[in-house]
Structure formats: structure tokens, C-alpha cells
Short mmCIF file of C-alpha atoms in Angstrom, two decimals:
data_model
loop_
_atom_site.label_atom_id
_atom_site.label_comp_id
_atom_site.label_asym_id
_atom_site.label_seq_id
_atom_site.Cartn_x
_atom_site.Cartn_y
_atom_site.Cartn_z
CA MET K 1393 -2.48 28.43 2.20
CA THR K 1394 0.45 26.06 1.72
CA GLN K 1395 0.42 22.45 0.62
CA ASP K 1396 1.30 21.33 4.17
CA THR K 1397 -1.85 22.95 5.59
CA THR K 1398 -4.43 22.20 2.89
CA VAL K 1399 -3.55 18.62 1.88
CA PRO K 1400 -3.81 16.98 5.36
CA LYS K 1401 -7.40 18.23 5.68
CA LEU K 1402 -8.40 16.47 2.46
CA VAL K 1403 -6.17 13.39 2.07
CA THR K 1404 -5.60 10.21 4.09
CA VAL K 1405 -2.56 8.02 3.42
CA ILE K 1406 -3.42 4.30 3.24
CA ILE K 1407 -0.37 2.03 3.51
CA THR K 1408 -0.74 -1.67 2.75
CA THR K 1409 1.97 -4.04 3.89
CA SER K 1410 2.42 -7.79 4.23
CA PRO K 1411 5.16 -10.39 4.82
CA THR K 1412 8.39 -9.66 2.94
CA PRO K 1413 11.85 -11.27 2.81
CA SER K 1414 13.28 -8.14 4.49
CA ALA K 1415 11.09 -8.45 7.61
CA PRO K 1416 11.40 -7.82 10.51
CA SER K 1417 13.39 -4.85 9.16
CA THR K 1418 11.34 -1.80 8.16
CA GLU K 1419 13.79 -0.78 5.41
CA LEU K 1420 11.11 -0.80 2.71
CA LEU K 1421 8.62 1.39 4.55
CA SER K 1422 11.39 3.61 5.88
CA ALA K 1423 12.44 4.26 2.27
CA VAL K 1424 8.84 5.06 1.33
CA ILE K 1425 8.38 7.54 4.18
CA LYS K 1426 11.77 9.11 3.48
CA SER K 1427 10.58 9.66 -0.11
CA PHE K 1428 7.48 11.41 1.29
CA GLU K 1429 9.71 13.67 3.37
CA GLU K 1430 11.88 14.53 0.37
CA HIS K 1431 9.28 14.85 -2.38
CA CYS K 1432 5.86 15.48 -0.79
CA HIS K 1433 6.13 16.49 2.86
CA ALA K 1434 2.37 16.97 3.13
CA LEU K 1435 1.92 13.18 3.04
CA THR K 1436 3.71 12.95 6.41
CA LEU K 1437 1.13 15.31 7.92
CA CYS K 1438 -1.99 13.47 6.73
CA ASN K 1439 -3.99 10.91 8.66
CA VAL K 1440 -2.42 7.50 8.07
CA ILE K 1441 -3.99 4.03 8.00
CA VAL K 1442 -1.70 0.98 7.90
CA VAL K 1443 -3.16 -2.39 6.91
CA PHE K 1444 -1.04 -5.36 7.99
CA ASP K 1445 -2.21 -8.06 5.61
CA THR K 1446 -1.17 -11.50 6.82
CA PHE K 1447 -0.45 -14.88 5.20
CA ASP K 1448 -2.53 -17.98 4.41
CA GLN K 1449 -0.02 -20.82 4.52
CA ILE K 1450 3.42 -21.73 5.83
CA VAL K 1451 5.36 -23.63 3.15
CA PRO K 1452 9.00 -24.56 2.38
CA THR K 1453 9.23 -22.10 -0.55
CA ALA K 1454 7.54 -18.71 -0.30
CA ARG K 1455 5.01 -17.46 -2.87
CA LEU K 1456 4.16 -14.12 -1.36
CA LYS K 1457 1.55 -13.05 -3.92
CA LYS K 1458 -0.35 -16.24 -3.07
CA GLY K 1459 -0.06 -15.60 0.66
CA GLN K 1460 2.43 -18.43 1.18
CA VAL K 1461 5.42 -17.78 3.47
CA THR K 1462 8.32 -19.76 4.89
CA PRO K 1463 8.43 -20.68 8.60
CA GLN K 1464 11.03 -17.94 9.17
CA GLN K 1465 8.91 -15.30 7.42
CA ALA K 1466 5.91 -16.30 9.52
CA ALA K 1467 8.00 -16.03 12.69
CA ASP K 1468 9.31 -12.60 11.63
CA PHE K 1469 5.91 -11.09 10.88
CA ASP K 1470 4.83 -10.27 14.46
CA GLU K 1471 8.14 -8.52 15.10
CA TYR K 1472 7.77 -6.72 11.78
CA LYS K 1473 4.34 -5.37 12.75
CA LYS K 1474 5.74 -4.11 16.06
CA ASN K 1475 8.62 -2.38 14.26
CA VAL K 1476 6.31 -0.79 11.67
CA LYS K 1477 4.02 0.57 14.39
CA GLU K 1478 7.00 2.17 16.12
CA LEU K 1479 8.15 3.65 12.80
CA ILE K 1480 4.74 5.10 11.93
CA LEU K 1481 4.13 6.52 15.41
CA THR K 1482 7.55 8.19 15.30
CA LYS K 1483 7.29 9.58 11.77
CA TYR K 1484 3.68 10.73 12.26
CA ARG K 1485 4.45 12.24 15.68
CA HIS K 1486 2.21 10.05 17.84
CA VAL K 1487 4.66 8.22 20.11
CA GLY K 1488 2.89 7.32 23.36
CA ALA K 1489 -0.59 7.92 21.95
CA LYS K 1490 -3.48 5.95 23.45
CA PHE K 1491 -5.45 3.63 21.17
CA THR K 1492 -9.01 2.36 21.08
CA GLN K 1493 -9.77 -1.02 19.52
CA ARG K 1494 -12.74 -2.62 17.84
CA ARG K 1495 -13.44 -5.78 15.88
CA VAL K 1496 -14.94 -5.57 12.39
CA THR K 1497 -15.86 -8.08 9.68
CA ALA K 1498 -14.84 -7.92 6.02
CA GLU K 1499 -17.33 -9.67 3.74
CA TYR K 1500 -16.66 -10.94 0.22
CA GLY K 1501 -18.14 -13.23 -2.42
CA SER K 1502 -21.52 -14.90 -2.01
CA PRO K 1503 -23.41 -14.25 1.27
CA ASN K 1504 -21.98 -17.29 3.02
CA PRO K 1505 -20.90 -17.08 6.70
CA GLN K 1506 -17.56 -18.58 5.67
CA ASN K 1507 -16.89 -15.67 3.30
CA THR K 1508 -15.86 -13.25 6.02
CA VAL K 1509 -12.61 -12.18 7.67
CA GLU K 1510 -12.46 -10.69 11.15
CA TYR K 1511 -10.03 -7.84 11.69
CA THR K 1512 -9.00 -5.47 14.47
CA ILE K 1513 -8.94 -1.70 14.09
CA SER K 1514 -6.62 0.15 16.50
CA GLN K 1515 -6.98 3.93 16.34
CA THR K 1516 -5.60 6.93 18.21
CA SER K 1517 -8.15 9.13 19.95
CA ASP K 1518 -7.68 11.89 17.35
CA LYS K 1519 -7.92 9.29 14.53
CA LYS K 1520 -4.63 10.46 13.03
CA VAL K 1521 -3.08 6.97 13.14
CA THR K 1522 -4.96 3.72 12.49
CA PHE K 1523 -3.69 0.12 12.32
CA ILE K 1524 -5.77 -2.66 10.77
CA GLU K 1525 -4.83 -6.29 11.50
CA PRO K 1526 -6.87 -9.09 9.88
CA SER K 1527 -7.15 -12.57 11.37
CA ARG K 1528 -6.74 -14.08 7.88
CA ARG K 1529 -5.24 -12.80 4.66
CA LEU K 1530 -7.36 -10.18 2.91
CA GLY K 1531 -5.37 -9.50 -0.24
CA PHE K 1532 -4.65 -6.01 -1.54
CA GLY K 1533 -8.20 -5.30 -2.73
CA LEU K 1534 -9.99 -6.06 0.54
CA ALA K 1535 -7.15 -4.44 2.51
CA VAL K 1536 -7.79 -1.16 0.68
CA ARG K 1537 -11.56 -1.46 1.10
CA SER K 1538 -11.19 -2.07 4.85
CA ALA K 1539 -9.13 1.12 5.14
CA LEU K 1540 -11.54 3.16 3.00
CA ARG K 1541 -14.37 2.30 5.37
CA VAL K 1542 -12.66 4.12 8.24
CA THR K 1543 -11.32 7.02 6.17
CA GLN K 1544 -12.80 10.42 7.01
CA THR K 1545 -11.24 12.63 4.31
CA PRO K 1546 -12.66 12.97 0.77
CA PHE K 1547 -9.48 11.68 -0.92
CA VAL K 1548 -6.92 8.93 -0.32
CA TRP K 1549 -3.33 8.24 -1.30
CA VAL K 1550 -3.00 4.44 -1.51
CA GLN K 1551 0.59 3.42 -0.89
CA GLN K 1552 2.01 -0.09 -1.34
CA HIS K 1553 5.01 -0.82 0.86
CA ASP K 1554 7.57 -1.07 -1.95
CA TRP K 1555 6.93 1.98 -4.15
CA ALA K 1556 8.85 5.17 -3.36
CA LEU K 1557 8.60 8.68 -4.77
CA VAL K 1558 11.62 9.83 -6.78
CA ALA K 1559 10.33 13.24 -7.92
CA ASP K 1560 8.60 16.19 -6.27
CA LEU K 1561 4.82 15.83 -6.31
CA PRO K 1562 2.59 18.95 -6.45
CA MET K 1563 -0.10 17.45 -4.24
CA GLU K 1564 -2.03 20.62 -3.43
CA PRO K 1565 -2.86 21.58 -7.06
CA LEU K 1566 -3.79 17.97 -7.82
CA VAL K 1567 -6.22 17.97 -4.90
CA GLN K 1568 -7.69 21.29 -6.00
CA ILE K 1569 -8.18 19.97 -9.55
CA MET K 1570 -10.01 16.94 -8.21
CA LYS K 1571 -12.24 19.10 -6.02
CA ALA K 1572 -13.06 21.41 -8.93
CA TYR K 1573 -13.72 18.71 -11.53
CA ASP K 1574 -15.20 15.93 -9.40
CA SER K 1575 -18.70 16.32 -10.87
CA HIS K 1576 -17.82 17.74 -14.29
CA LEU K 1577 -20.23 16.25 -16.85
CA GLU K 1578 -17.78 15.74 -19.72
CA THR K 1579 -14.38 15.40 -18.08
CA PRO K 1580 -14.78 14.40 -14.43
CA ILE K 1581 -11.58 13.79 -12.47
CA LYS K 1582 -11.86 11.23 -9.68
CA TYR K 1583 -8.46 9.53 -9.72
CA ILE K 1584 -4.92 10.96 -10.30
CA CYS K 1585 -2.70 8.85 -8.05
CA LEU K 1586 -5.15 10.20 -5.47
CA ALA K 1587 -8.66 8.77 -5.48
CA ALA K 1588 -12.02 10.05 -4.31
CA ILE K 1589 -13.57 7.83 -1.62
CA PRO K 1590 -17.02 7.55 -3.30
CA HIS K 1591 -15.30 6.69 -6.59
CA TYR K 1592 -13.38 3.83 -4.97
CA LEU K 1593 -16.39 2.44 -3.11
CA GLU K 1594 -18.87 2.81 -5.98
CA ARG K 1595 -16.62 1.71 -8.87
CA VAL K 1596 -14.09 -0.69 -7.37
CA PHE K 1597 -16.15 -2.10 -4.49
CA PRO K 1598 -19.83 -1.78 -5.53
CA SER K 1599 -20.75 -5.07 -3.81
CA ARG K 1600 -19.19 -7.93 -1.87
CA LEU K 1601 -18.92 -9.84 -5.16
CA ALA K 1602 -16.64 -7.23 -6.75
CA MET K 1603 -13.46 -8.24 -4.91
CA LEU K 1604 -12.69 -11.68 -3.51
CA ARG K 1605 -10.21 -12.51 -0.79
CA GLY K 1606 -6.69 -12.35 -2.23
CA ASP K 1607 -7.65 -10.27 -5.29
CA PHE K 1608 -5.46 -7.42 -6.54
CA ILE K 1609 -7.22 -4.27 -7.72
CA GLU K 1610 -4.90 -3.74 -10.70
CA ASP K 1611 -5.33 -7.35 -11.87
CA LYS K 1612 -9.12 -7.40 -11.63
CA ILE K 1613 -10.69 -3.94 -11.71
CA GLY K 1614 -7.86 -2.32 -13.66
CA GLN K 1615 -8.39 -4.65 -16.61
CA ARG K 1616 -12.13 -4.00 -16.56
CA ALA K 1617 -11.67 -0.22 -16.35
CA ARG K 1618 -9.21 -0.16 -19.24
CA ALA K 1619 -11.50 -2.26 -21.45
CA GLN K 1620 -14.51 -0.06 -20.72
CA MET K 1621 -12.59 3.18 -21.26
CA LYS K 1622 -11.49 1.87 -24.68
CA GLU K 1623 -15.20 1.46 -25.45
CA GLY K 1624 -15.84 5.10 -24.61
CA LEU K 1625 -16.97 4.82 -20.98
CA PHE K 1626 -14.38 7.31 -19.76
CA THR K 1627 -16.68 9.39 -17.56
CA LYS K 1628 -17.59 6.26 -15.57
CA TRP K 1629 -13.98 5.76 -14.45
CA ALA K 1630 -12.64 9.35 -14.71
CA THR K 1631 -9.06 8.14 -14.32
CA TRP K 1632 -6.13 10.40 -15.20
CA LEU K 1633 -2.33 10.18 -15.06
CA TYR K 1634 -0.01 12.73 -13.52
CA TYR K 1635 2.35 12.84 -16.51
CA PRO K 1636 5.12 15.45 -16.06
CA ASP K 1637 7.37 16.32 -19.00
CA ASP K 1638 5.28 14.15 -21.37
CA GLY K 1639 6.12 11.06 -19.34
CA LYS K 1640 9.88 11.59 -19.39
CA GLN K 1641 9.99 12.35 -15.66
CA LEU K 1642 10.03 9.21 -13.52
CA CYS K 1643 7.91 9.74 -10.39
CA LEU K 1644 7.96 6.34 -8.67
CA LYS K 1645 10.50 3.59 -8.13
CA HIS K 1646 9.65 -0.04 -7.42
CA LEU K 1647 11.68 -1.35 -4.47
CA GLN K 1648 11.01 -5.03 -5.31
CA GLY K 1649 9.48 -5.93 -1.96
CA ARG K 1650 8.87 -9.58 -2.87
CA THR K 1651 12.58 -10.26 -3.46
CA TRP K 1652 14.52 -7.60 -1.52
CA ALA K 1653 15.88 -9.27 1.62
CA GLY K 1654 17.20 -6.15 3.32
CA ALA K 1655 20.63 -4.54 3.08
CA GLU K 1656 22.32 -6.91 5.54
CA ARG K 1657 20.91 -10.10 4.04
CA GLN K 1658 21.56 -8.87 0.50
CA ALA K 1659 25.20 -8.19 1.45
CA ASP K 1660 25.51 -11.66 3.01
CA ARG K 1661 24.04 -13.20 -0.12
CA ALA K 1662 26.46 -11.29 -2.36
CA ALA K 1663 29.41 -12.36 -0.19
CA MET K 1664 28.30 -15.99 -0.41
CA TRP K 1665 28.19 -15.85 -4.21
CA ARG K 1666 31.60 -14.16 -4.37
CA GLU K 1667 33.11 -16.90 -2.21
CA ARG K 1668 31.46 -19.59 -4.32
CA ASN K 1669 32.71 -18.05 -7.57
CA GLU K 1670 36.23 -17.67 -6.18
CA ALA K 1671 36.24 -21.30 -5.05
CA GLU K 1672 35.11 -22.46 -8.50
CA ARG K 1673 37.82 -20.37 -10.20
CA ALA K 1674 40.46 -21.75 -7.83
CA ALA K 1675 39.33 -25.31 -8.55
CA GLN K 1676 39.55 -24.67 -12.30
CA ASP K 1677 43.07 -23.21 -11.92
CA ASP K 1678 44.20 -26.25 -9.92
CA GLY K 1679 42.77 -28.54 -12.56
#
């Protein structure tokens, strides 16, 4: 069986996205999906869950990691979500599909009624495409957990909106390795870019206290995992790297989603700086 037939049965793609300077353009996600098409076509055939994390505050100067956006970014976000939905439905071949909706609650922190976030799950009847839209900002950690709770495959590919593949990825053998070594006593394998659902839920999200609203997995759990693995608790985390050519082969490229304003805006910005520099040089020559 080929990669395109085996991988979609075992892997769900989880895409997390949030306000960016390039919105309402979908340039970032379009680049990500194009990289799937070029380097791992099977990822375009998997079930896909998109989490549209929102913002907390509207402020004069954006701090996107803190959930703070400008008035223009806030205004652009609804249009951005509409554009992303159209992109996903087109690329994942579900244009015109009918959706069902339900409301769910994400809990975090101490068991206080205020420590919850309501969100909407919109899902096609065949569950191939799912959109999750929270009423308040979740943060990357809770966004991933919300998607995991509706995932029906044993493994997930968690994709942030500004990381693109730049090398071919042998997904099918990686999945087979994880299936074969999932319960190995000495060298279990539960995470190689892909992650096993039970591993994520049991290790990263064991309770509502494990991840607070706004937390990033790599900042919080990643530090804990690395410290414990240094102490010899490797089998607990079972985390491996796909490391082709002894690390010389670059596999991912960061698209700088927090600063990239889109091709048109970037060009306008460059033109503005050129004009400013030319004006300064002209003034110096006249002086």
C-alpha cells in the first residue's frame, strides 16, 4: 500500500492559526499547504482540524503572542477566518459540504466557573474537515487539546500556521515505526513530529491544571520534558527527532507569521523605505 492510502487512515492534521499581520490574506497557510503538496502529499488526504484561536485585547501596538492585536487586525480576523475556510475546503476537496455544529467548553486551571472558554465545533458529515472557533483566546496549548478531543485517528500532525516543509517527508515509514514501537518497554516511540493521541493527552494534558489559557506547549511542557529526559526518564516521554543526513538536511522553514505582513504590504513597506532613503540622500546632497 502507498503512503497516500495508509497515512490518511492513521493521521489527522491539526492546524492552529490566529491573528497575523498578513490577514485577511491566507498567504501563510497557502504556503504551508503547498509544502504538503510538494513534500508530503499524504497530509492533504488526511482528516484536517483547523483551530482559529482569537485575541484577548485590542491595543495600539500589537503583541500577538500575548493575544493583543491592533484595531485593524481585529477587523481583519473575521474575513481571514472566512478565507481560510474556503482555502481548506478547496484544498481538502470539500467545497459545498454540509456542516453540523455544537458548542463545547474548554476547562483550565482550578475548578472555577470562570476558568472555562466556550467554543464552537463545525464538522462535515464525514468528519474529514473540522473548524474550531473559541469565544475567547485559548492559546496554543488549549487549542491543540481542543482539537485532540475530536480527533479519531491514533496519530496527529500538529501544524502551526507559519512553518512549511522544505524537504520530502517519508510519513508512511514513520507511522509504521510508531505503530510497531508504541509499547516497547525500553525504547518506546510516541512522538516523531507525529504524536500519539494518548501520549499527548496523558503527558501534555493530564489534568486541567497542566495547561493554562494562553500557554505554549514548547514553553511549558517542553522544558519539563527536556529536564526529565536529562534525568533518565526517557521512556516516559518517548520523544524522537526525524534527523536526516545527521541533521544536515533542513526539513522545516519558519515563515515568521508574527511579522510577515503579506507580499503586497511587504512590497509597500519596502517602497516606503526606499523613498525615505532617497529623500534623505537628496537632502544631504543639497546640503
